Coordinates of C-alpha atoms in Angstrom, one line a residue:
M893 CA 99.6 110.4 62.4
I894 CA 100.5 110.1 66.1
P895 CA 104.3 110.3 66.4
I896 CA 106.2 107.5 68.0
R897 CA 108.2 108.5 71.1
V898 CA 111.6 106.9 70.9
A899 CA 113.5 106.0 74.1
L900 CA 116.8 107.8 74.1
R901 CA 118.6 105.0 75.9
G902 CA 117.1 102.2 73.8
N903 CA 119.6 100.3 71.6
G904 CA 119.6 97.2 69.4
I905 CA 116.4 95.2 69.3
L906 CA 114.6 97.4 71.8
R907 CA 115.1 100.5 69.7
E908 CA 113.9 98.7 66.5
F909 CA 110.7 97.5 68.1
N910 CA 110.2 100.9 69.7
E911 CA 110.5 102.7 66.4
A912 CA 108.1 100.2 64.8
G913 CA 105.5 101.1 67.4
V914 CA 105.4 97.6 69.1
L915 CA 107.1 98.9 72.2
S916 CA 106.6 102.4 73.7
A917 CA 109.4 104.5 75.2
A918 CA 108.0 103.7 78.7
D919 CA 108.3 99.9 78.0
V920 CA 111.9 100.4 77.0
H921 CA 112.8 102.6 79.9
V922 CA 111.4 100.2 82.4
A923 CA 113.2 97.2 80.9
E924 CA 116.5 99.1 80.7
R925 CA 116.1 100.3 84.3
L926 CA 115.4 96.8 85.6
G927 CA 118.4 95.4 83.7
R928 CA 120.7 98.0 85.3
L929 CA 119.5 97.2 88.8
A930 CA 119.9 93.4 88.4
G931 CA 123.0 93.4 86.2
E932 CA 121.2 92.0 83.2
T933 CA 122.5 93.1 79.8
R934 CA 121.3 90.5 77.3
D935 CA 119.1 91.9 74.6
T936 CA 116.7 88.9 74.6
V937 CA 116.0 89.2 78.3
L938 CA 115.5 93.0 78.2
F939 CA 113.3 92.5 75.2
A940 CA 111.1 90.0 77.0
A941 CA 111.0 92.3 80.0
A942 CA 109.8 95.2 77.8
L943 CA 107.1 93.0 76.3
A944 CA 106.0 92.0 79.8
V945 CA 105.5 95.6 80.6
R946 CA 103.7 96.2 77.4
A947 CA 101.4 93.2 78.0
V948 CA 100.2 94.7 81.3
R949 CA 99.7 98.1 79.6
S950 CA 97.6 96.3 77.0
G951 CA 95.4 94.6 79.6
S952 CA 97.1 91.2 80.0
V953 CA 98.3 90.0 83.4
C954 CA 101.4 88.4 81.9
L955 CA 103.2 87.6 78.6
D956 CA 102.7 84.2 76.9
L957 CA 106.2 83.7 75.6
T958 CA 105.0 81.4 72.8
G959 CA 102.7 84.2 71.5
M960 CA 105.2 87.0 71.3
R961 CA 104.8 87.4 67.6
E962 CA 101.1 87.9 67.9
I963 CA 101.7 91.3 69.6
G964 CA 100.8 94.2 67.3
V965 CA 101.4 97.9 67.0
D966 CA 99.9 100.1 69.8
A967 CA 96.2 100.8 69.3
D968 CA 96.7 104.6 69.2
D969 CA 99.3 104.4 66.4
E970 CA 97.6 105.2 63.1
R971 CA 100.4 103.5 61.2
V972 CA 98.9 100.1 62.2
D973 CA 98.4 99.1 58.5
Q974 CA 101.8 100.3 57.5
V975 CA 104.0 98.2 59.8
D976 CA 105.0 94.8 58.5
L977 CA 105.6 93.0 61.8
S978 CA 107.0 89.9 60.1
E979 CA 110.0 91.9 58.9
L980 CA 111.0 92.8 62.5
P981 CA 114.0 90.9 64.1
W982 CA 111.9 88.7 66.4
P983 CA 114.2 86.5 68.6
E984 CA 113.6 82.8 68.7
E985 CA 111.1 82.0 71.4
Q986 CA 113.1 79.1 72.9
A987 CA 116.2 81.3 73.1
V988 CA 114.3 83.9 75.1
I989 CA 112.8 81.3 77.4
D990 CA 116.3 79.7 78.0
A991 CA 117.8 83.1 78.7
L992 CA 115.1 84.0 81.2
R993 CA 115.5 80.8 83.1
D994 CA 118.9 81.8 84.4
S995 CA 118.5 85.6 84.3
P996 CA 119.1 87.6 87.5
L997 CA 115.8 89.3 86.7
V998 CA 114.1 86.0 87.4
C999 CA 116.5 84.3 89.8
G1000 CA 118.3 87.1 91.5
G1001 CA 122.0 87.6 91.2
P1002 CA 125.3 89.2 92.4
A1003 CA 123.6 92.7 92.3
G1004 CA 121.1 91.6 94.9
P1005 CA 118.0 89.5 95.5
L1006 CA 115.8 91.7 93.3
C1007 CA 113.5 89.4 91.2
P1008 CA 111.1 91.7 89.3
L1009 CA 110.1 89.0 86.8
R1010 CA 108.4 85.7 87.4
L1011 CA 108.6 82.8 84.9
T1012 CA 106.0 80.1 85.3
E1013 CA 105.7 77.0 83.1
P1014 CA 102.2 75.5 83.2
A1015 CA 102.0 71.7 82.8
R1016 CA 99.7 71.7 79.8
P1017 CA 101.6 71.1 76.5
D1018 CA 99.3 73.6 74.7
T1019 CA 100.2 76.4 77.0
G1020 CA 103.5 78.2 76.9
P1021 CA 105.6 79.7 79.7
L1022 CA 104.2 82.8 81.2
L1023 CA 106.3 85.8 82.1
Y1024 CA 104.9 88.1 84.9
L1025 CA 106.0 91.3 86.5
D1026 CA 106.3 90.2 90.1
R1027 CA 103.5 92.5 91.4
Y1028 CA 100.9 91.0 89.1
Y1029 CA 102.1 87.4 89.8
R1030 CA 101.5 88.0 93.5
Q1031 CA 98.1 89.6 92.9
E1032 CA 97.0 86.6 90.8
Q1033 CA 98.3 84.2 93.6
T1034 CA 96.2 86.1 96.1
I1035 CA 93.1 85.7 94.1
R1036 CA 93.8 82.0 93.5
R1037 CA 94.6 81.4 97.2
V1038 CA 91.5 83.1 98.5
L1039 CA 89.1 81.6 96.0
T1040 CA 90.5 78.1 96.6
A1041 CA 90.1 78.5 100.3
R1042 CA 86.5 79.8 100.0
A1043 CA 85.5 77.0 97.7
A1044 CA 86.7 74.4 100.1
G1045 CA 83.8 74.8 102.5
H1046 CA 80.2 76.0 102.5
P1047 CA 78.1 78.2 104.8
P1048 CA 75.4 76.7 106.9
A1049 CA 71.9 76.7 105.3
D1050 CA 68.5 75.4 106.1
P1051 CA 66.9 73.8 103.0
A1052 CA 63.4 74.3 104.3
V1053 CA 63.9 78.0 104.8
V1054 CA 65.7 78.4 101.4
C1055 CA 62.9 76.6 99.5
R1056 CA 60.2 78.7 101.3
E1057 CA 62.0 82.0 100.5
L1058 CA 62.5 81.0 96.9
D1059 CA 58.8 80.6 96.5
R1060 CA 58.2 83.9 98.2
L1061 CA 60.7 85.8 96.1
F1062 CA 60.4 84.1 92.7
G1063 CA 56.8 82.8 92.9
P1064 CA 55.7 79.2 92.2
A1065 CA 57.9 77.2 89.9
G1066 CA 57.2 77.5 86.2
D1067 CA 57.6 75.0 83.4
T1068 CA 61.2 75.9 82.6
L1069 CA 64.3 76.3 84.7
D1070 CA 64.6 79.7 86.3
R1071 CA 68.3 80.6 86.5
Q1072 CA 67.6 83.6 88.7
R1073 CA 66.1 81.2 91.2
L1074 CA 69.1 78.9 90.8
A1075 CA 71.5 81.8 91.4
A1076 CA 69.7 82.6 94.7
A1077 CA 70.0 79.0 95.8
L1078 CA 73.7 79.1 95.0
A1079 CA 74.3 82.2 97.0
A1080 CA 72.5 80.6 100.0
T1081 CA 74.9 77.7 100.0
H1082 CA 78.2 79.0 98.7
W1083 CA 80.7 81.6 100.1
T1084 CA 81.4 82.9 96.6
T1085 CA 78.7 83.2 93.9
V1086 CA 79.1 84.6 90.4
V1087 CA 76.0 85.7 88.6
A1088 CA 77.0 86.2 84.9
G1089 CA 74.7 87.4 82.1
G1090 CA 74.2 89.9 79.4
P1091 CA 72.2 93.1 79.5
G1092 CA 68.6 92.7 80.5
T1093 CA 69.0 89.1 81.9
G1094 CA 68.0 90.4 85.4
K1095 CA 71.3 90.5 87.3
T1096 CA 70.3 93.3 89.6
H1097 CA 66.8 91.9 90.0
T1098 CA 68.5 88.7 91.1
I1099 CA 70.9 90.5 93.4
A1100 CA 68.0 92.1 95.3
R1101 CA 66.3 88.7 95.8
I1102 CA 69.6 87.1 96.9
L1103 CA 69.9 89.8 99.6
A1104 CA 66.3 89.2 100.7
L1105 CA 66.8 85.5 100.8
L1106 CA 70.0 85.8 102.9
S1107 CA 68.4 88.3 105.2
A1108 CA 65.4 86.1 105.8
H1109 CA 67.7 83.1 106.2
G1110 CA 69.7 84.9 108.9
A1111 CA 66.5 86.0 110.7
A1112 CA 65.3 82.4 110.7
G1113 CA 68.3 81.4 112.8
T1114 CA 70.9 80.2 110.2
G1115 CA 73.8 81.8 108.4
P1116 CA 75.8 84.9 109.3
G1117 CA 74.3 87.0 112.1
A1118 CA 71.7 84.3 112.7
G1119 CA 68.9 85.5 115.0
T1120 CA 70.9 88.5 116.2
A1121 CA 71.4 91.7 114.3
P1122 CA 70.4 92.4 110.7
L1123 CA 72.9 91.3 108.0
R1124 CA 75.7 93.8 107.4
I1125 CA 75.5 94.3 103.6
A1126 CA 77.9 96.2 101.3
L1127 CA 77.0 97.1 97.7
A1128 CA 79.9 98.1 95.5
A1129 CA 80.9 98.6 91.8
P1130 CA 84.1 99.7 90.1
T1131 CA 82.8 103.2 89.2
G1132 CA 80.7 105.8 90.9
K1133 CA 78.2 105.6 88.0
A1134 CA 77.8 101.9 88.3
A1135 CA 77.5 102.1 92.1
A1136 CA 74.7 104.7 91.8
R1137 CA 72.8 102.4 89.3
L1138 CA 73.2 99.4 91.6
Q1139 CA 72.0 101.4 94.6
E1140 CA 68.9 102.7 92.7
A1141 CA 68.0 99.2 91.3
V1142 CA 68.1 97.6 94.8
R1143 CA 66.3 100.4 96.5
D1144 CA 63.5 100.3 93.9
Q1145 CA 62.8 96.7 95.0
A1146 CA 63.6 97.1 98.7
G1147 CA 60.0 97.7 99.9
P1148 CA 58.3 94.7 98.5
L1149 CA 61.2 92.4 99.4
G1150 CA 61.6 93.7 103.0
L1151 CA 65.1 95.0 102.5
P1152 CA 66.6 97.8 104.5
E1153 CA 67.7 101.0 102.7
L1154 CA 71.2 100.2 101.3
S1155 CA 73.9 102.4 99.9
A1156 CA 76.4 101.5 97.3
A1157 CA 80.0 102.7 97.0
T1158 CA 82.9 102.4 94.6
L1159 CA 85.4 99.6 95.4
H1160 CA 87.9 102.2 96.3
R1161 CA 85.5 103.7 98.9
L1162 CA 84.5 100.3 100.2
L1163 CA 88.1 99.4 100.9
G1164 CA 88.8 102.8 102.4
W1165 CA 91.2 104.6 100.0
Q1166 CA 93.9 106.5 101.9
R1167 CA 95.7 109.1 100.0
G1168 CA 99.4 109.4 100.8
R1169 CA 99.5 106.5 103.3
T1170 CA 101.9 103.6 103.3
T1171 CA 99.0 101.2 103.5
R1172 CA 96.9 102.4 100.5
F1173 CA 93.6 101.0 101.8
R1174 CA 92.2 101.0 105.3
Y1175 CA 90.9 97.4 104.8
H1176 CA 93.2 94.6 103.9
E1177 CA 94.2 91.1 104.9
H1178 CA 95.2 92.3 108.4
N1179 CA 92.1 94.5 108.9
R1180 CA 89.1 92.8 107.2
L1181 CA 85.9 94.4 105.9
P1182 CA 83.1 94.3 108.6
Y1183 CA 80.4 92.8 106.4
D1184 CA 78.4 89.6 106.2
V1185 CA 77.6 90.0 102.5
V1186 CA 79.5 91.9 99.8
V1187 CA 77.9 92.4 96.4
V1188 CA 79.9 93.7 93.4
D1189 CA 78.2 94.7 90.2
E1190 CA 79.8 95.3 86.8
T1191 CA 82.5 92.9 87.8
S1192 CA 83.8 92.7 84.2
M1193 CA 85.3 96.1 84.8
V1194 CA 87.2 95.1 87.9
S1195 CA 90.9 94.8 87.3
L1196 CA 93.2 92.1 88.7
T1197 CA 94.7 94.6 91.2
M1198 CA 91.4 95.7 92.6
M1199 CA 90.0 92.1 92.8
S1200 CA 93.1 91.0 94.7
R1201 CA 92.7 93.9 97.1
L1202 CA 89.0 93.0 97.7
L1203 CA 89.5 89.3 98.2
A1204 CA 92.4 89.8 100.6
A1205 CA 90.1 92.1 102.7
L1206 CA 87.2 89.7 102.9
R1207 CA 86.6 87.7 106.1
P1208 CA 86.4 83.9 105.4
D1209 CA 82.7 83.9 106.6
T1210 CA 81.6 86.8 104.3
R1211 CA 79.4 85.8 101.4
L1212 CA 80.7 87.4 98.2
V1213 CA 78.3 87.9 95.2
L1214 CA 79.9 89.0 91.9
A1215 CA 77.7 90.1 89.0
G1216 CA 78.6 91.1 85.5
D1217 CA 78.8 90.2 81.8
P1218 CA 82.0 88.3 81.0
D1219 CA 81.6 88.9 77.3
Q1220 CA 81.7 92.7 77.6
L1221 CA 84.9 94.8 77.4
A1222 CA 87.1 94.1 80.4
S1223 CA 88.8 96.6 82.7
V1224 CA 91.0 99.2 81.2
D1225 CA 93.7 98.0 83.6
A1226 CA 95.3 94.6 83.6
G1227 CA 93.2 91.5 83.9
A1228 CA 89.8 90.0 82.9
V1229 CA 89.0 88.3 86.2
L1230 CA 85.3 87.7 85.6
A1231 CA 85.8 86.2 82.2
D1232 CA 88.6 84.0 83.6
L1233 CA 86.4 82.8 86.5
V1234 CA 83.5 81.9 84.2
A1235 CA 85.8 80.2 81.7
S1236 CA 87.6 78.2 84.4
P1237 CA 85.8 78.1 87.7
F1238 CA 87.5 77.2 91.0
P1239 CA 85.4 74.0 91.7
G1240 CA 85.4 73.0 95.4
A1241 CA 83.8 70.1 97.2
A1242 CA 80.1 69.5 96.4
A1243 CA 77.7 71.3 98.6
P1244 CA 75.3 68.7 100.1
V1245 CA 72.7 71.3 101.2
F1246 CA 72.7 72.8 97.7
E1247 CA 72.0 69.3 96.2
E1248 CA 69.3 68.8 98.8
I1249 CA 67.6 72.1 97.8
L1250 CA 67.8 71.1 94.1
A1251 CA 66.0 67.9 94.9
A1252 CA 63.4 69.4 97.2
D1253 CA 62.5 72.6 95.4
P1254 CA 59.9 72.1 92.6
G1255 CA 61.6 74.9 90.6
F1256 CA 64.6 72.6 90.1
A1257 CA 63.4 69.0 90.4
G1258 CA 63.2 67.4 86.9
R1259 CA 64.5 70.5 85.1
L1260 CA 68.3 70.1 85.5
E1261 CA 68.8 67.4 82.9
T1262 CA 71.9 67.9 80.8
A1263 CA 71.0 69.7 77.5
G1264 CA 72.7 69.7 74.2
A1265 CA 74.8 72.6 73.0
S1266 CA 72.1 74.0 70.7
A1267 CA 70.8 77.5 71.2
A1268 CA 67.3 76.3 71.6
A1269 CA 68.2 74.1 74.5
E1270 CA 70.5 76.6 76.2
S1271 CA 67.8 78.4 78.2
E1272 CA 65.8 75.3 79.1
A1273 CA 68.4 73.0 80.8
L1274 CA 72.0 72.9 81.9
T1275 CA 74.9 71.9 79.8
D1276 CA 77.8 69.9 81.2
L1277 CA 79.9 73.1 81.3
E1278 CA 77.2 74.8 83.3
R1279 CA 77.0 72.0 85.7
N1280 CA 80.7 72.3 86.3
R1281 CA 80.2 76.1 86.8
L1282 CA 77.6 75.4 89.5
R1283 CA 80.2 73.5 91.5
G1284 CA 82.3 76.6 91.4
G1285 CA 79.4 78.8 92.5
I1286 CA 78.8 80.2 89.0
V1287 CA 75.5 80.5 87.1
R1288 CA 74.9 82.2 83.8
L1289 CA 71.6 84.0 83.2
T1290 CA 70.5 83.6 79.6
R1291 CA 67.0 84.9 79.2
G1292 CA 67.1 88.5 78.1
R1293 CA 64.2 90.6 79.3
R1294 CA 65.3 94.1 78.2
F1295 CA 65.6 93.5 74.5
G1296 CA 65.1 90.5 72.2
G1297 CA 64.4 89.7 68.6
R1298 CA 67.0 90.4 66.0
I1299 CA 69.2 92.5 68.4
A1300 CA 69.5 89.5 70.7
D1301 CA 70.2 87.2 67.8
L1302 CA 72.9 89.5 66.5
A1303 CA 74.5 89.8 70.0
V1304 CA 74.5 85.9 70.3
A1305 CA 76.1 85.5 66.9
V1306 CA 78.8 88.0 67.7
R1307 CA 79.5 86.5 71.1
A1308 CA 79.7 83.0 69.5
G1309 CA 82.1 84.3 66.8
D1310 CA 79.6 83.3 64.0
T1311 CA 80.5 86.0 61.4
E1312 CA 78.2 84.8 58.6
A1313 CA 75.2 84.6 60.9
A1314 CA 75.9 88.2 62.1
L1315 CA 76.3 89.5 58.6
D1316 CA 73.2 87.7 57.4
L1317 CA 71.2 89.4 60.1
L1318 CA 72.6 92.8 59.3
R1319 CA 72.1 92.4 55.5
S1320 CA 68.5 91.5 56.0
G1321 CA 67.9 94.7 57.9
G1322 CA 64.4 95.1 59.3
D1323 CA 63.1 97.4 62.1
M1324 CA 65.9 96.6 64.5
L1325 CA 69.1 96.3 62.5
Q1326 CA 70.7 98.5 59.9
L1327 CA 74.1 98.2 58.1
L1328 CA 75.4 101.3 56.3
G1329 CA 78.6 102.2 54.5
P1330 CA 81.1 104.5 56.2
D1331 CA 79.9 107.5 54.1
E1332 CA 76.1 106.9 54.4
I1333 CA 75.4 109.4 57.1
A1334 CA 72.0 110.8 56.2
A1335 CA 70.1 108.5 58.6
V1336 CA 72.6 109.2 61.3
R1337 CA 72.2 113.0 60.9
A1338 CA 68.5 112.7 61.0
D1339 CA 68.6 110.8 64.3
V1340 CA 71.2 113.2 65.8
V1341 CA 69.1 116.2 64.8
S1342 CA 65.8 114.7 65.9
T1343 CA 67.2 113.7 69.3
A1344 CA 68.8 117.1 69.9
Q1345 CA 65.6 119.0 69.0
R1346 CA 63.5 116.8 71.3
V1347 CA 66.0 117.2 74.1
T1348 CA 66.1 121.0 73.6
A1349 CA 62.3 121.4 73.6
A1350 CA 62.0 119.4 76.8
A1351 CA 64.9 121.3 78.4
N1352 CA 63.4 124.7 77.5
A1353 CA 60.2 123.6 79.1
G1354 CA 62.0 122.5 82.3
D1355 CA 60.9 118.9 81.8
A1356 CA 63.9 117.0 83.3
A1357 CA 62.4 113.5 82.9
G1358 CA 61.4 114.3 79.3
A1359 CA 64.8 115.7 78.4
L1360 CA 66.7 112.7 79.8
A1361 CA 64.4 110.3 78.1
A1362 CA 64.9 112.1 74.8
F1363 CA 68.7 112.1 75.4
E1364 CA 68.7 108.4 76.0
S1365 CA 66.7 107.7 72.8
H1366 CA 69.8 107.6 70.5
R1367 CA 73.6 107.5 71.1
L1368 CA 76.6 107.7 68.8
L1369 CA 79.2 105.2 69.9
C1370 CA 82.8 105.1 68.5
A1371 CA 85.7 102.7 69.0
H1372 CA 88.4 105.4 68.9
R1373 CA 88.8 108.8 70.6
R1374 CA 90.7 110.4 67.8
G1375 CA 90.9 110.2 64.0
P1376 CA 88.1 110.2 61.3
Y1377 CA 86.2 107.4 63.1
G1378 CA 86.7 108.8 66.6
V1379 CA 84.7 110.6 69.2
E1380 CA 86.4 113.9 68.7
Q1381 CA 85.5 114.1 65.0
W1382 CA 81.9 112.8 65.5
D1383 CA 81.3 115.1 68.5
R1384 CA 82.2 118.1 66.4
T1385 CA 80.1 116.9 63.4
A1386 CA 77.0 116.1 65.5
A1387 CA 77.2 119.4 67.4
E1388 CA 77.3 121.3 64.1
W1389 CA 74.3 119.3 62.8
A1390 CA 72.3 120.1 66.0
A1391 CA 73.3 123.8 66.0
A1392 CA 72.2 124.1 62.3
A1393 CA 68.8 122.7 63.3
G1394 CA 68.4 125.2 66.1
A1395 CA 69.4 122.9 69.0
G1396 CA 72.7 124.5 69.9
P1397 CA 73.9 127.5 72.0
E1398 CA 71.9 130.7 71.8
S1399 CA 75.1 132.7 71.5
R1400 CA 78.8 132.1 71.1
A1401 CA 79.5 133.7 74.5
G1402 CA 77.5 131.3 76.6
T1403 CA 79.1 128.4 78.4
W1404 CA 75.8 126.6 79.1
Y1405 CA 72.6 126.3 77.1
P1406 CA 69.3 124.5 77.4
G1407 CA 69.5 121.0 75.8
Q1408 CA 73.3 120.8 76.1
P1409 CA 74.2 117.1 76.6
L1410 CA 77.0 116.7 79.2
L1411 CA 79.4 113.9 80.3
V1412 CA 80.9 114.0 83.8
T1413 CA 84.6 113.1 83.8
A1414 CA 85.4 113.2 87.5
N1415 CA 83.8 112.1 90.8
D1416 CA 82.3 114.3 93.5
H1417 CA 80.9 111.7 96.0
E1418 CA 79.5 114.3 98.4
A1419 CA 77.4 115.9 95.6
R1420 CA 76.4 112.4 94.2
I1421 CA 78.2 113.2 90.9
Y1422 CA 80.1 110.4 89.3
N1423 CA 82.6 110.0 86.5
G1424 CA 80.6 108.6 83.5
D1425 CA 77.3 110.3 84.4
T1426 CA 75.4 111.9 81.5
G1427 CA 73.0 114.8 81.9
V1428 CA 71.1 117.6 80.1
V1429 CA 71.1 121.3 80.9
L1430 CA 67.6 122.6 81.7
R1431 CA 66.0 126.0 81.9
R1432 CA 64.0 126.5 85.1
P1433 CA 60.9 128.7 85.3
D1434 CA 62.9 131.6 86.8
G1435 CA 65.3 131.5 83.9
S1436 CA 68.2 129.9 85.8
L1437 CA 70.0 126.7 84.5
R1438 CA 70.4 123.3 86.1
V1439 CA 71.8 120.0 84.9
A1440 CA 69.5 117.0 85.2
L1441 CA 71.2 113.7 86.0
Q1442 CA 69.4 110.3 85.9
R1443 CA 68.8 109.0 89.4
G1444 CA 66.1 106.4 89.4
E1445 CA 62.5 107.8 89.2
E1446 CA 63.5 111.3 90.3
P1447 CA 66.2 113.1 88.3
L1448 CA 69.0 114.9 90.3
L1449 CA 69.3 118.6 89.6
V1450 CA 72.7 120.2 89.9
H1451 CA 74.0 123.7 89.2
P1452 CA 76.4 123.6 86.2
T1453 CA 79.2 125.2 88.2
Q1454 CA 79.1 122.4 90.8
F1455 CA 80.6 119.8 88.5
P1456 CA 84.2 118.9 89.2
S1457 CA 84.8 118.2 85.5
V1458 CA 82.3 118.0 82.6
V1459 CA 82.3 118.1 78.8
T1460 CA 79.7 118.5 76.1
V1461 CA 78.9 115.0 74.6
F1462 CA 77.2 114.1 71.4
A1463 CA 79.3 110.9 70.9
M1464 CA 81.1 108.7 73.3
T1465 CA 83.5 105.7 73.2
I1466 CA 82.0 102.3 73.5
H1467 CA 84.1 101.8 76.7
R1468 CA 82.3 104.8 78.2
S1469 CA 78.9 103.4 77.3
Q1470 CA 79.3 100.2 79.4
G1471 CA 76.4 99.7 81.8
S1472 CA 74.1 102.1 80.0
Q1473 CA 71.2 101.4 77.7
Y1474 CA 69.7 103.5 74.8
D1475 CA 66.7 103.0 72.6
A1476 CA 68.9 103.1 69.5
V1477 CA 72.6 103.3 68.9
T1478 CA 74.7 104.2 65.9
I1479 CA 78.0 102.3 66.0
V1480 CA 80.9 103.9 64.1
L1481 CA 83.4 101.2 63.2
P1482 CA 87.0 102.1 62.2
E1483 CA 89.0 100.4 59.4
P1484 CA 89.5 96.6 59.7
G1485 CA 93.1 97.0 60.7
S1486 CA 92.3 98.8 64.0
S1487 CA 93.5 96.8 66.9
L1488 CA 90.7 98.2 69.0
L1489 CA 88.2 96.5 66.7
T1490 CA 87.4 93.3 68.6
R1491 CA 84.5 90.9 69.2
E1492 CA 84.1 92.2 72.8
L1493 CA 83.9 95.8 71.6
L1494 CA 81.2 95.1 69.0
Y1495 CA 79.2 92.9 71.4
T1496 CA 79.3 95.7 74.0
A1497 CA 78.2 98.3 71.5
I1498 CA 75.3 96.1 70.2
T1499 CA 74.0 95.3 73.6
R1500 CA 73.7 99.0 74.5
A1501 CA 70.5 99.2 72.3
R1502 CA 67.0 98.3 73.3
R1503 CA 65.2 98.7 69.9
H1504 CA 67.5 99.6 67.1
V1505 CA 71.2 99.0 66.1
R1506 CA 72.8 100.9 63.2
I1507 CA 76.3 100.0 62.2
L1508 CA 78.3 102.5 60.2
G1509 CA 81.1 100.6 58.6
S1510 CA 82.2 98.0 56.1
E1511 CA 81.5 94.2 56.1
E1512 CA 85.3 93.8 56.3
A1513 CA 85.4 95.8 59.5
I1514 CA 82.6 93.6 61.0
R1515 CA 84.5 90.4 60.0
A1516 CA 87.7 91.8 61.5
A1517 CA 85.9 92.6 64.8
I1518 CA 84.2 89.2 65.2
D1519 CA 87.4 87.4 64.2
R1520 CA 89.6 89.4 66.7
H1521 CA 88.8 87.8 70.0
V1522 CA 90.5 89.5 72.9
L1523 CA 92.7 87.0 74.8
R1524 CA 94.2 88.6 77.8
A1525 CA 97.1 86.4 79.0
S1526 CA 96.4 85.2 82.6
G1527 CA 97.2 82.2 84.8
L1528 CA 93.6 82.4 86.1
S1529 CA 92.3 81.4 82.7
L1530 CA 94.1 78.0 82.8
D1531 CA 92.4 74.9 84.1
H1532 CA 92.5 74.7 87.9
A1533 CA 94.9 71.8 88.0
D1534 CA 97.3 73.5 85.5
R1535 CA 97.6 76.9 87.1
P1536 CA 101.2 77.9 88.0
D1537 CA 102.1 77.9 91.6

């Protein structure tokens, strides 16, 4: 059991909830400190302040005061099944709300104008008051303000040029609606475009063609940089690993599309992170980014804070393209901006040029009829919801090209919250799906050993591409880091299995050995090494060792001592696996009571696999995962007209 840290200064209700594991010592300390600075002593207000701090720590932007009792024990507390939250002395919600309305923490008071909390009361009757830490309220307001302004107008576009380029880039129109083509038309006619879709739906393929369309459009005498210099394009992603993948994907298509060589960077690098400076980033609302087009991939992992920084730094005439899967796990920090935008777009005025393109291009004409809500119609025509998204510059790609069949069916069932359909698919098994009990590990061991042996054989032969391909053939994915279902336990077990089969270190003294699977845990941008990279140790013909990292068609070879931080990895968390694909995955599910066990977690794990998904866990755990839908409290998720000012 992980011991609860109890705040020494905590008293009354704060201490009780701290000891129960609902509040951490840090939550209590922050609330008590704010109370002392503002002269607030009421338990109900300090309790709400502590919950607001906890909400941010748990990924929400704010606290929905009508949902206080839905907050559970911290995810890393193994007593989650032992705490009866209904027995805790929860205050009445209305009493808390009334106390906050006249609290100096919200309104200021004799101690000074400090207002660290913001209380907003949305107009909708089904939405309760929201309590923000002031910093996150202001960041949300920045996002709302910038996106609303960008949606109010549209960039100039020549319909004839756009239609011509759509044919060049996507080929002649087919018999069904091509949503990638639709995304490109949106990007040509909107300042902000969101390309949403699951793995294998062609997001980076679409991004490359959007860039080619915009470049040709500018060269033809319309749009930013028209007829002058080439477009200034920035590619970015939240992590170094994701940025490297985006750069490789676009460069692989650059030649046939006529694109220049483009480099990608992390969002921190794009904005010009400045260590130790008062102004944290070089680019901000008073010093805008010098680009005509900014593309951000893996947007689901972008936090509220980073999105507000990016939007504030954009020039009004910069096109922004956001790509990602809104159904995946969100950022580890506060916010789920992509999911909020897709669920509740910022619709602006209709774009006449976009409508003109839809009418003129044979790829759209006659194919945009409203479809029903059935899965069969989903990929053939647009629903009313999707039409509303188009007004907000949002299109969702639905046709998976990387995997299909029963894996795709399972992912759709999980995403839709259809528990019985998901369980039926898993029970029926087949070549693609397998459900095993928590103790049925024989098949898992066979895959781990087989993978390790093939990786080691290729590594000893100096075959970098073969070793990396074997390493990506199977991956163990866990929800937890610690405990019997966590990465630490499974890493040790898998390493022992591999070593017993001859795929381990040659001696106890050696730090590195051929076939050793590695996970990078820190960035070194100069060496092109990124946090989250995975690689394999190789033996070269001269007997020396190098680590092979996947970099497009040609692996990158790095000396083992050059890594800033690296660990041996046989298993990884599902969070770590985001953005990666493997031939087969084994998903280790924890007990049903784990608060980490969510629909988004299970969906993310399933969609890492191309050919085979094995789930190690109980049906009860699967039910719990699908039924537990992550709802991160946020004002952005409200309907546009009901968002708090």
